[in-house]
Short mmCIF file of C-alpha atoms in Angstrom, two decimals:
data_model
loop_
_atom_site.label_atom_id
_atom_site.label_comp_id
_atom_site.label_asym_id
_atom_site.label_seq_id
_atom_site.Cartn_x
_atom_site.Cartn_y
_atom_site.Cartn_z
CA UNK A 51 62.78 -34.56 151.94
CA UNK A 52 59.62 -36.68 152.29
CA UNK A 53 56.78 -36.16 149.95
CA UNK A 54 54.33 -34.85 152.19
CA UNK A 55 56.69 -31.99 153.60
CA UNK A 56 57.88 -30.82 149.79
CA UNK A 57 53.69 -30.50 149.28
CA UNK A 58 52.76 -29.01 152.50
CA UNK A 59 56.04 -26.87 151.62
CA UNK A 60 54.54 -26.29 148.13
CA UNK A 61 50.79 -25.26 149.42
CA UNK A 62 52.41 -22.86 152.10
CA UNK A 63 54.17 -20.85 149.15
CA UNK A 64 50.77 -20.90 147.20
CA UNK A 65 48.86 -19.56 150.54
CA UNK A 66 50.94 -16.71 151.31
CA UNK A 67 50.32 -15.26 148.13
CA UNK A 68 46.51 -15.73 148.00
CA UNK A 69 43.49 -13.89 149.59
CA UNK A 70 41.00 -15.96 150.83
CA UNK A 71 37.23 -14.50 150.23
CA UNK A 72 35.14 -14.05 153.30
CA UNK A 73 32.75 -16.35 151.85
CA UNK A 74 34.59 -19.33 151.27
CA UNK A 75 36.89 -18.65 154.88
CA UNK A 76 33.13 -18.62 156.58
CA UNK A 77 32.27 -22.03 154.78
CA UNK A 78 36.28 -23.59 155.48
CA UNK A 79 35.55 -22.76 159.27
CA UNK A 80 31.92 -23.75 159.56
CA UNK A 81 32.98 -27.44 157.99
CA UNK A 82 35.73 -27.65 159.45
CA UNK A 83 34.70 -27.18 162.67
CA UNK A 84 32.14 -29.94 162.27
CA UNK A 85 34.63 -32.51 160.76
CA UNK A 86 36.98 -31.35 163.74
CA UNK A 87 34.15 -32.38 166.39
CA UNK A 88 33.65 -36.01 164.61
CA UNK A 89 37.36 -36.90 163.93
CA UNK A 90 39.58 -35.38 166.08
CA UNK A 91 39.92 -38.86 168.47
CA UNK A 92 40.35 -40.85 165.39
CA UNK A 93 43.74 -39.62 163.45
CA UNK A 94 46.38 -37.13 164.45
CA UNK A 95 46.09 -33.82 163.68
CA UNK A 96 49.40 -33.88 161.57
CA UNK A 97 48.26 -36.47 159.26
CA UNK A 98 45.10 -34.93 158.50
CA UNK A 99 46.63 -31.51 157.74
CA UNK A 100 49.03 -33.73 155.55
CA UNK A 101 45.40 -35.48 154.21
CA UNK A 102 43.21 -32.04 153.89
CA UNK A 103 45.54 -29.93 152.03
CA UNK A 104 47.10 -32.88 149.42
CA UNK A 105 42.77 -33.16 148.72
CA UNK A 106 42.26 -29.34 148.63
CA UNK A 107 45.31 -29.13 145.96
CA UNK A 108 44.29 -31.90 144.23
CA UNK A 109 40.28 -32.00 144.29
CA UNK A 110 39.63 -28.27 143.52
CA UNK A 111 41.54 -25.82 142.70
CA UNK A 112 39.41 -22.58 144.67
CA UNK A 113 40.85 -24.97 147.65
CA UNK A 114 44.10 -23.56 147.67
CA UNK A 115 42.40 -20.82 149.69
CA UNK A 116 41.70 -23.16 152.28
CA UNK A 117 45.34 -23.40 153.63
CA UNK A 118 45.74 -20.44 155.68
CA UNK A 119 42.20 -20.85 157.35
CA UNK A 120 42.98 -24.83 158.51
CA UNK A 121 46.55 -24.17 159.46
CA UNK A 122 44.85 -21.53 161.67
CA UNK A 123 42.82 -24.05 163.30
CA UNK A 124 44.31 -26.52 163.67
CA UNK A 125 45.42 -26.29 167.19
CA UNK A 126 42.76 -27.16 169.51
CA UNK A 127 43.71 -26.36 173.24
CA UNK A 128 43.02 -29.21 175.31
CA UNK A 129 41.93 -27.25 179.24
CA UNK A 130 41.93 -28.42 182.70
CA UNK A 131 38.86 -28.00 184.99
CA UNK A 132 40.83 -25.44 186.53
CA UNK A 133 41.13 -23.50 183.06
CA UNK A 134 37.53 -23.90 182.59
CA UNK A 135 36.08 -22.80 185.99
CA UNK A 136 38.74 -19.24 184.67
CA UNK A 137 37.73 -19.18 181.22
CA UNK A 138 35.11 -16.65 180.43
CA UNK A 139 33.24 -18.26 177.55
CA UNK A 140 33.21 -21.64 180.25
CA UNK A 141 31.99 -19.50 182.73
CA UNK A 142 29.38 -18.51 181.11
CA UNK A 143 28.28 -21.88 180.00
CA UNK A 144 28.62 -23.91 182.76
CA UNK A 145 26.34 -21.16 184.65
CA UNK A 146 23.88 -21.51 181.58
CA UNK A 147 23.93 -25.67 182.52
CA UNK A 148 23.70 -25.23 186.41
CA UNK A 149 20.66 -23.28 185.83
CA UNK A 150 18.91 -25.30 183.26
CA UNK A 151 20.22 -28.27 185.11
CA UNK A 152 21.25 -27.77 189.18
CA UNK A 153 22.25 -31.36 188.90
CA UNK A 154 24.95 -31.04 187.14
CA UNK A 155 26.71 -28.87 189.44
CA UNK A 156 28.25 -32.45 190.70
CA UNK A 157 29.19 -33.63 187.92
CA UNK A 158 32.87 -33.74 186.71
CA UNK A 159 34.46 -32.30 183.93
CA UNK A 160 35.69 -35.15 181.95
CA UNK A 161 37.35 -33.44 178.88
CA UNK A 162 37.02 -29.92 177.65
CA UNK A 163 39.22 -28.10 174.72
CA UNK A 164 38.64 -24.71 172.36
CA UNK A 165 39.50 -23.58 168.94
CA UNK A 166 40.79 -19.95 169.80
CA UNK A 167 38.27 -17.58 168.49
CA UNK A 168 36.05 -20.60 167.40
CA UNK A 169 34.35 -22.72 169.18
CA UNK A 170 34.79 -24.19 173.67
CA UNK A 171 33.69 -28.08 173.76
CA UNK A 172 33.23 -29.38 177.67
CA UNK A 173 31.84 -32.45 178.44
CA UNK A 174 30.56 -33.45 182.13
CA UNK A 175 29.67 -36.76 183.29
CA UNK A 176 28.33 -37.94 186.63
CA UNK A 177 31.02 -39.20 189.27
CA UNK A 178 31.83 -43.22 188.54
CA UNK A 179 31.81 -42.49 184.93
CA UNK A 180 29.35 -44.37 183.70
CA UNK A 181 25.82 -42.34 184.43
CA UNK A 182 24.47 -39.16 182.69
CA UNK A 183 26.71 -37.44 180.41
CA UNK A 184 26.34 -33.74 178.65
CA UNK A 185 28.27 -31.72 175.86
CA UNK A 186 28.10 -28.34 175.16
CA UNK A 187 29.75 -26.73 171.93
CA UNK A 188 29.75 -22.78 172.41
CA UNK A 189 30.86 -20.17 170.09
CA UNK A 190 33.65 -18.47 171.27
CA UNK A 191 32.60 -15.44 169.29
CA UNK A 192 28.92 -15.03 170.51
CA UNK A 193 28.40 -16.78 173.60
CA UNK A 194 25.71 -18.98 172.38
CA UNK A 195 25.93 -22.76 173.24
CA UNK A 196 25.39 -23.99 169.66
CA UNK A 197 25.52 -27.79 170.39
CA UNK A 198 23.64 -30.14 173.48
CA UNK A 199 24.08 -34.07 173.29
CA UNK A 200 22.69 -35.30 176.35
CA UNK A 201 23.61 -38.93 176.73
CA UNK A 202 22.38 -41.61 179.21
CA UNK A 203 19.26 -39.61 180.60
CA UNK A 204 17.20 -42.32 180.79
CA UNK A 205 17.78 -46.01 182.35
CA UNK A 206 19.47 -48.41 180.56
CA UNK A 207 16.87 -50.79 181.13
CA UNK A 208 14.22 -47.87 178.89
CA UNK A 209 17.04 -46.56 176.94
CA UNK A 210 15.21 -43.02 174.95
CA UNK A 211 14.69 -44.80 172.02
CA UNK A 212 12.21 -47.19 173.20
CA UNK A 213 9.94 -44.67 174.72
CA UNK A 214 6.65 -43.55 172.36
CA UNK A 215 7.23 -41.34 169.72
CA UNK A 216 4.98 -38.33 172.44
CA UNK A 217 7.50 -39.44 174.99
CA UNK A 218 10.62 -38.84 173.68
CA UNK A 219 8.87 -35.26 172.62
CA UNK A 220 8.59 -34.49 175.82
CA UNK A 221 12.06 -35.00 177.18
CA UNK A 222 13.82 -33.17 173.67
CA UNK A 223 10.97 -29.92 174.95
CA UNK A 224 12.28 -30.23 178.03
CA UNK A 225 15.91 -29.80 177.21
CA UNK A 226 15.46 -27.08 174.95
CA UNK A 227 13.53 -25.35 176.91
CA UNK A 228 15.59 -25.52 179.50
CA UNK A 229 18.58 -24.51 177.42
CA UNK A 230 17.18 -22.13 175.68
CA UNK A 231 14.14 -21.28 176.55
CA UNK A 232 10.04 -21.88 176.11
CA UNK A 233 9.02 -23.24 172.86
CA UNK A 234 5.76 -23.33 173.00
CA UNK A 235 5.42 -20.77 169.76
CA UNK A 236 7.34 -23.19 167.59
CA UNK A 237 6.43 -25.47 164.99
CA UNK A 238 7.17 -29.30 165.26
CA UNK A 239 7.59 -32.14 162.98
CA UNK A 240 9.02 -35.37 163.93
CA UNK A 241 9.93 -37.89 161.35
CA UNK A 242 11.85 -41.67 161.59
CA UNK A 243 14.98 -41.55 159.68
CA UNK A 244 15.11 -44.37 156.96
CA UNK A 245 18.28 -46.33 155.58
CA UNK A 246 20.08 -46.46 159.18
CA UNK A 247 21.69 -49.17 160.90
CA UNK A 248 20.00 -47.89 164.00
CA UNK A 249 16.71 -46.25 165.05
CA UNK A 250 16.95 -42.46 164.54
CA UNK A 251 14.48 -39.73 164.92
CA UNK A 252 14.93 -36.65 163.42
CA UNK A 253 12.79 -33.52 165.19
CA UNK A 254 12.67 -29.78 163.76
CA UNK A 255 11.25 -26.99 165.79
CA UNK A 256 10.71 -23.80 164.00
CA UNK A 257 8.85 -20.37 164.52
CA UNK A 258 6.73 -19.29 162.04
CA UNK A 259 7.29 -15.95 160.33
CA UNK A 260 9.80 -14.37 162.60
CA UNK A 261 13.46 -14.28 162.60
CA UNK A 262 13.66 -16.60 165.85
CA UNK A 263 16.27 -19.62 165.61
CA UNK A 264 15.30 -22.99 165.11
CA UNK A 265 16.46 -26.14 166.55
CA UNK A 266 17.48 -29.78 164.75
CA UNK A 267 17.32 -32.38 167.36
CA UNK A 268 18.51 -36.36 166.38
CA UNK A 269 17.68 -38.84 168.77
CA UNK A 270 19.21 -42.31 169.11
CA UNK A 271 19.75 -45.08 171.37
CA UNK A 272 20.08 -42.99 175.00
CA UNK A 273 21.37 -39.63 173.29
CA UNK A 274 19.54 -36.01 172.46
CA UNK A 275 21.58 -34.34 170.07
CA UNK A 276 20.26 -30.81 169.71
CA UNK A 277 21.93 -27.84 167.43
CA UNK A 278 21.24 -24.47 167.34
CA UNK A 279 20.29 -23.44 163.71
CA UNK A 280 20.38 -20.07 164.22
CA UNK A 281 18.28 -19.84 160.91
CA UNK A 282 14.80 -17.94 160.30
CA UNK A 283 11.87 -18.75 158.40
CA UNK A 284 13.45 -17.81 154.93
CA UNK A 285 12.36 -17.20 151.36
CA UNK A 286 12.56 -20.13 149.15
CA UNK A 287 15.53 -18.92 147.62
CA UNK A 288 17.81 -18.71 150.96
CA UNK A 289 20.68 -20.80 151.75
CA UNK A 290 20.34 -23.26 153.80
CA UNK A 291 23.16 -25.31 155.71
CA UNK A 292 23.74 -28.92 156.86
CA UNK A 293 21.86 -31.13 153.81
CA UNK A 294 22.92 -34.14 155.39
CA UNK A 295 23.62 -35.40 158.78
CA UNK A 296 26.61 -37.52 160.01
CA UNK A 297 26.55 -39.05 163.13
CA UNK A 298 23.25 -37.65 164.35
CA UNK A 299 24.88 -34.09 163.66
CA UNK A 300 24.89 -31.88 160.60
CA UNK A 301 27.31 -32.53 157.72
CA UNK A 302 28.17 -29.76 156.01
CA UNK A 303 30.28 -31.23 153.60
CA UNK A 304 28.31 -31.04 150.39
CA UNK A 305 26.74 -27.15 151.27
CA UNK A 306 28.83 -25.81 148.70
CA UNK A 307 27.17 -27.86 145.86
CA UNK A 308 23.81 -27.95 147.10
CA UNK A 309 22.84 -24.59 147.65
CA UNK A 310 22.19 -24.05 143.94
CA UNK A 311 19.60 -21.95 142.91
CA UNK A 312 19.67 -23.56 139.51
CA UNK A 313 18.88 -27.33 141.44
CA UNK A 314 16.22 -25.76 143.09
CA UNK A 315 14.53 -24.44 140.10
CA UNK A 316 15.02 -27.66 138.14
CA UNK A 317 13.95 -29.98 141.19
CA UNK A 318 11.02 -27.21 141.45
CA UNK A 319 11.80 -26.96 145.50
CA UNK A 320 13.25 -24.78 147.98
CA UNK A 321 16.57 -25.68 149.60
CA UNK A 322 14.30 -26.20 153.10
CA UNK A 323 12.23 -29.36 151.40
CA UNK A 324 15.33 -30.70 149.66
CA UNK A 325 16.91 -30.82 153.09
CA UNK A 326 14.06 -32.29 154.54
CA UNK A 327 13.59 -35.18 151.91
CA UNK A 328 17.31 -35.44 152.25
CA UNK A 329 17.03 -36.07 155.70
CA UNK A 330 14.47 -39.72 154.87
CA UNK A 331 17.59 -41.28 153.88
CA UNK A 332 17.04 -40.65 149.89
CA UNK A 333 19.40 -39.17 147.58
CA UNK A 334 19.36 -36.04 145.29
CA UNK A 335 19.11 -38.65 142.50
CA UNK A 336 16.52 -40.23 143.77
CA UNK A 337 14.83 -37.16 144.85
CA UNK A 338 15.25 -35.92 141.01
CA UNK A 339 13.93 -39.21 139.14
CA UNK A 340 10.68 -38.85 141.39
CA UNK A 341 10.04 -35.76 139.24
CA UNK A 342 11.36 -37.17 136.36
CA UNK A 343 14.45 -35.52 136.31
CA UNK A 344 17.63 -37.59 135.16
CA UNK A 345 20.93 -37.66 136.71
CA UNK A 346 22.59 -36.17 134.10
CA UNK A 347 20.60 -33.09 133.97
CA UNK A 348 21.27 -32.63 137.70
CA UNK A 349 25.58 -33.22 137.45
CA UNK A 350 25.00 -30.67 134.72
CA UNK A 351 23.34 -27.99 136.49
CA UNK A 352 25.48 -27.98 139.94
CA UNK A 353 28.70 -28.78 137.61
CA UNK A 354 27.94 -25.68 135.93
CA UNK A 355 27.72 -23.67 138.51
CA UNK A 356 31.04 -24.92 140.53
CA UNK A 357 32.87 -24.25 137.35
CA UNK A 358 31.57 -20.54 137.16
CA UNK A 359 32.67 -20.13 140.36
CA UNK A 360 36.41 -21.62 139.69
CA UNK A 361 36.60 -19.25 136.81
CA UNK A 362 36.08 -16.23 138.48
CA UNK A 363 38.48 -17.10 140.94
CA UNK A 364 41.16 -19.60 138.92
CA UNK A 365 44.61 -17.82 138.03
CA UNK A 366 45.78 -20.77 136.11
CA UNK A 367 43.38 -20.14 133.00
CA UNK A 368 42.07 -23.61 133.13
CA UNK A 369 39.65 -24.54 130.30
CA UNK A 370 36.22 -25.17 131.00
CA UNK A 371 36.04 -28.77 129.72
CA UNK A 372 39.50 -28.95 132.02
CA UNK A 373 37.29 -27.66 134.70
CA UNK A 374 34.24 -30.06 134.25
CA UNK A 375 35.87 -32.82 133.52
CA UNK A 376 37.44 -32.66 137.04
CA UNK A 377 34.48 -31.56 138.95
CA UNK A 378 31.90 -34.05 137.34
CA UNK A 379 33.17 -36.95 139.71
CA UNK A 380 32.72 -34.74 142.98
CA UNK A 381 29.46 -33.71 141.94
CA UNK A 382 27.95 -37.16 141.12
CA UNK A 383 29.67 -38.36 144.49
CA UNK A 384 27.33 -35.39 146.01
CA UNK A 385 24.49 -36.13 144.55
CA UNK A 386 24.75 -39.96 145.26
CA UNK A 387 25.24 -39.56 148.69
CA UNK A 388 22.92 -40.44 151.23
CA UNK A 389 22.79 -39.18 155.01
CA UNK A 390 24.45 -40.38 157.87
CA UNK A 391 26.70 -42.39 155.65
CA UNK A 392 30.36 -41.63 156.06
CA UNK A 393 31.94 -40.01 152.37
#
């Protein structure tokens, strides 16, 4: 018996006699969803089952609980046009496109796939292949498209990213808007995204003072990438998701860590303008020694917390320095990181 069957063998046992929290199943499914969209071309899905539960076994040990959520998941359904055009959730989305978009009514459907109960991905493209492209991520569960790139919009000649920074405004309100409606009540800030091998502009819409979603656009070479929040305008001491970006899209990767109400009070900022000095391309190190707050005293704080957490839910009676001493690395790895760089 190979190595990697007596461990997935091993975690199975382990699952089956665990409960997973609602919490932590909601954050397993949220990140893995993402990390689904960005890698699911790139390795087969066997190896990184084999890959994601020897790390969640070996990494931290509240992971464990992650094995009955992934093995759930992991079958995306790859569907036909034909499945599509009969698939309710499809329906639905393709007549929210036509709408926004009557073009697109020609266009083919190039790929399309769903995560039962999770999430429907179809991408169109413009007969010959090589002209206008869109991709819509929906939520199987409410309906609501949650993802838009738009790719190759523009001439190839004026690719996006060359327009003026008013420019490109105009053709990220115009998508949203059409997707999801007028904007003009929403709040905008538009900011150049540092440390990046290419050009990358990083626009927030938000309302102020009511419970209306906001949006997260990235814009690149000839691509709008737009996500549906689905957030409010929150106290300072609400969670807040996606601290970095991979890819142009969020990462949600180190949510878990971040979202410390301890880090907030020692930084002296809400999880909002963390994300958002995040999102220049610094790190939570460097965002800490510009208010004179060492590393050290920042691994300490988030490692503290993380290790509360594993004791409330660890059966093996591990000792806190046991617990520390293994979480310490993942933290500083966290707090080192910078966005859109791959972990």
């Amino acid at each position: 018996m190979t190595i990697e069957r007596k461990i997935r063998e091993h975690l199975h046992k382990q699952a089956e006699t665990m409960e997973c929290p609602t919490d932590i199943s909601k954050r397993i499914e949220q990140s893995y969803s993402q990390y689904f969209q960005q890698k699911r071309r790139e390795v087969t899905m066997k190896k990184r089952l084999i890959g994601g539960l020897v790390a969640a076994a070996i990494l931290i040990p509240t992971s464990a609980f992650a094995a009955p959520p992934l093995i759930e998941m992991l079958t995306r359904t790859p569907m036909t046009a034909e499945q599509v055009k009969m698939d309710k959730v499809s329906k639905e989305t393709l007549k929210k496109l036509y709408s926004a978009f009557p073009e697109t009514k020609s266009f083919k459907i190039i790929d399309a796939s769903n995560v039962e109960g999770i999430q429907t991905s179809i991408i169109l493209q413009e007969k010959g292949g090589t002209g206008k492209k869109i991709t819509l991520h929906t939520n199987s569960n409410t309906g609501k498209i949650e993802h838009v790139n738009q790719e190759n919009w523009e001439p190839k000649e004026k690719p996006l990213i060359t327009l003026t920074d008013q420019e490109i405004k105009a053709k990220v309100d115009l998508l949203i808007d059409k997707m999801y409606g007028n904007i003009e009540d929403y709040e905008f800030t538009m900011e150049q995204m540092e440390n990046l091998d290419q050009k990358t502009f990083m626009l927030n819409y938000i309302k102020k003072g009511s419970k209306t979603p906001f949006y997260q656009v990235f814009v690149q070479d000839n691509t709008i990438s737009v996500s549906l929040i689905g957030g409010e305008t929150t106290p300072s001491n609400s969670r807040v998701e996606g601290f970095f970006s991979l890819n142009g899209k969020p990462d949600y990767t180190a949510d878990a860590f971040i979202n410390d109400e301890k880090l907030f009070s020692l930084l002296k900022m809400n999880p909002t303008e963390l994300k958002q000095e995040l999102a220049k391309g610094k790190s939570v190190v460097e965002i800490a020694a510009s208010k004179s707050v060492s590393k050290q005293q920042v691994i300490d704080v988030i490692a503290e917390t993380q290790v509360k957490r594993q004791i409330e839910a660890d059966k093996n009676n591990h000792s806190t320095e046991q617990l520390l001493k293994a979480i310490e690395p993942k933290v500083l790895q966290v707090i080192e990181h910078k966005t859109e760089t791959p972990w």
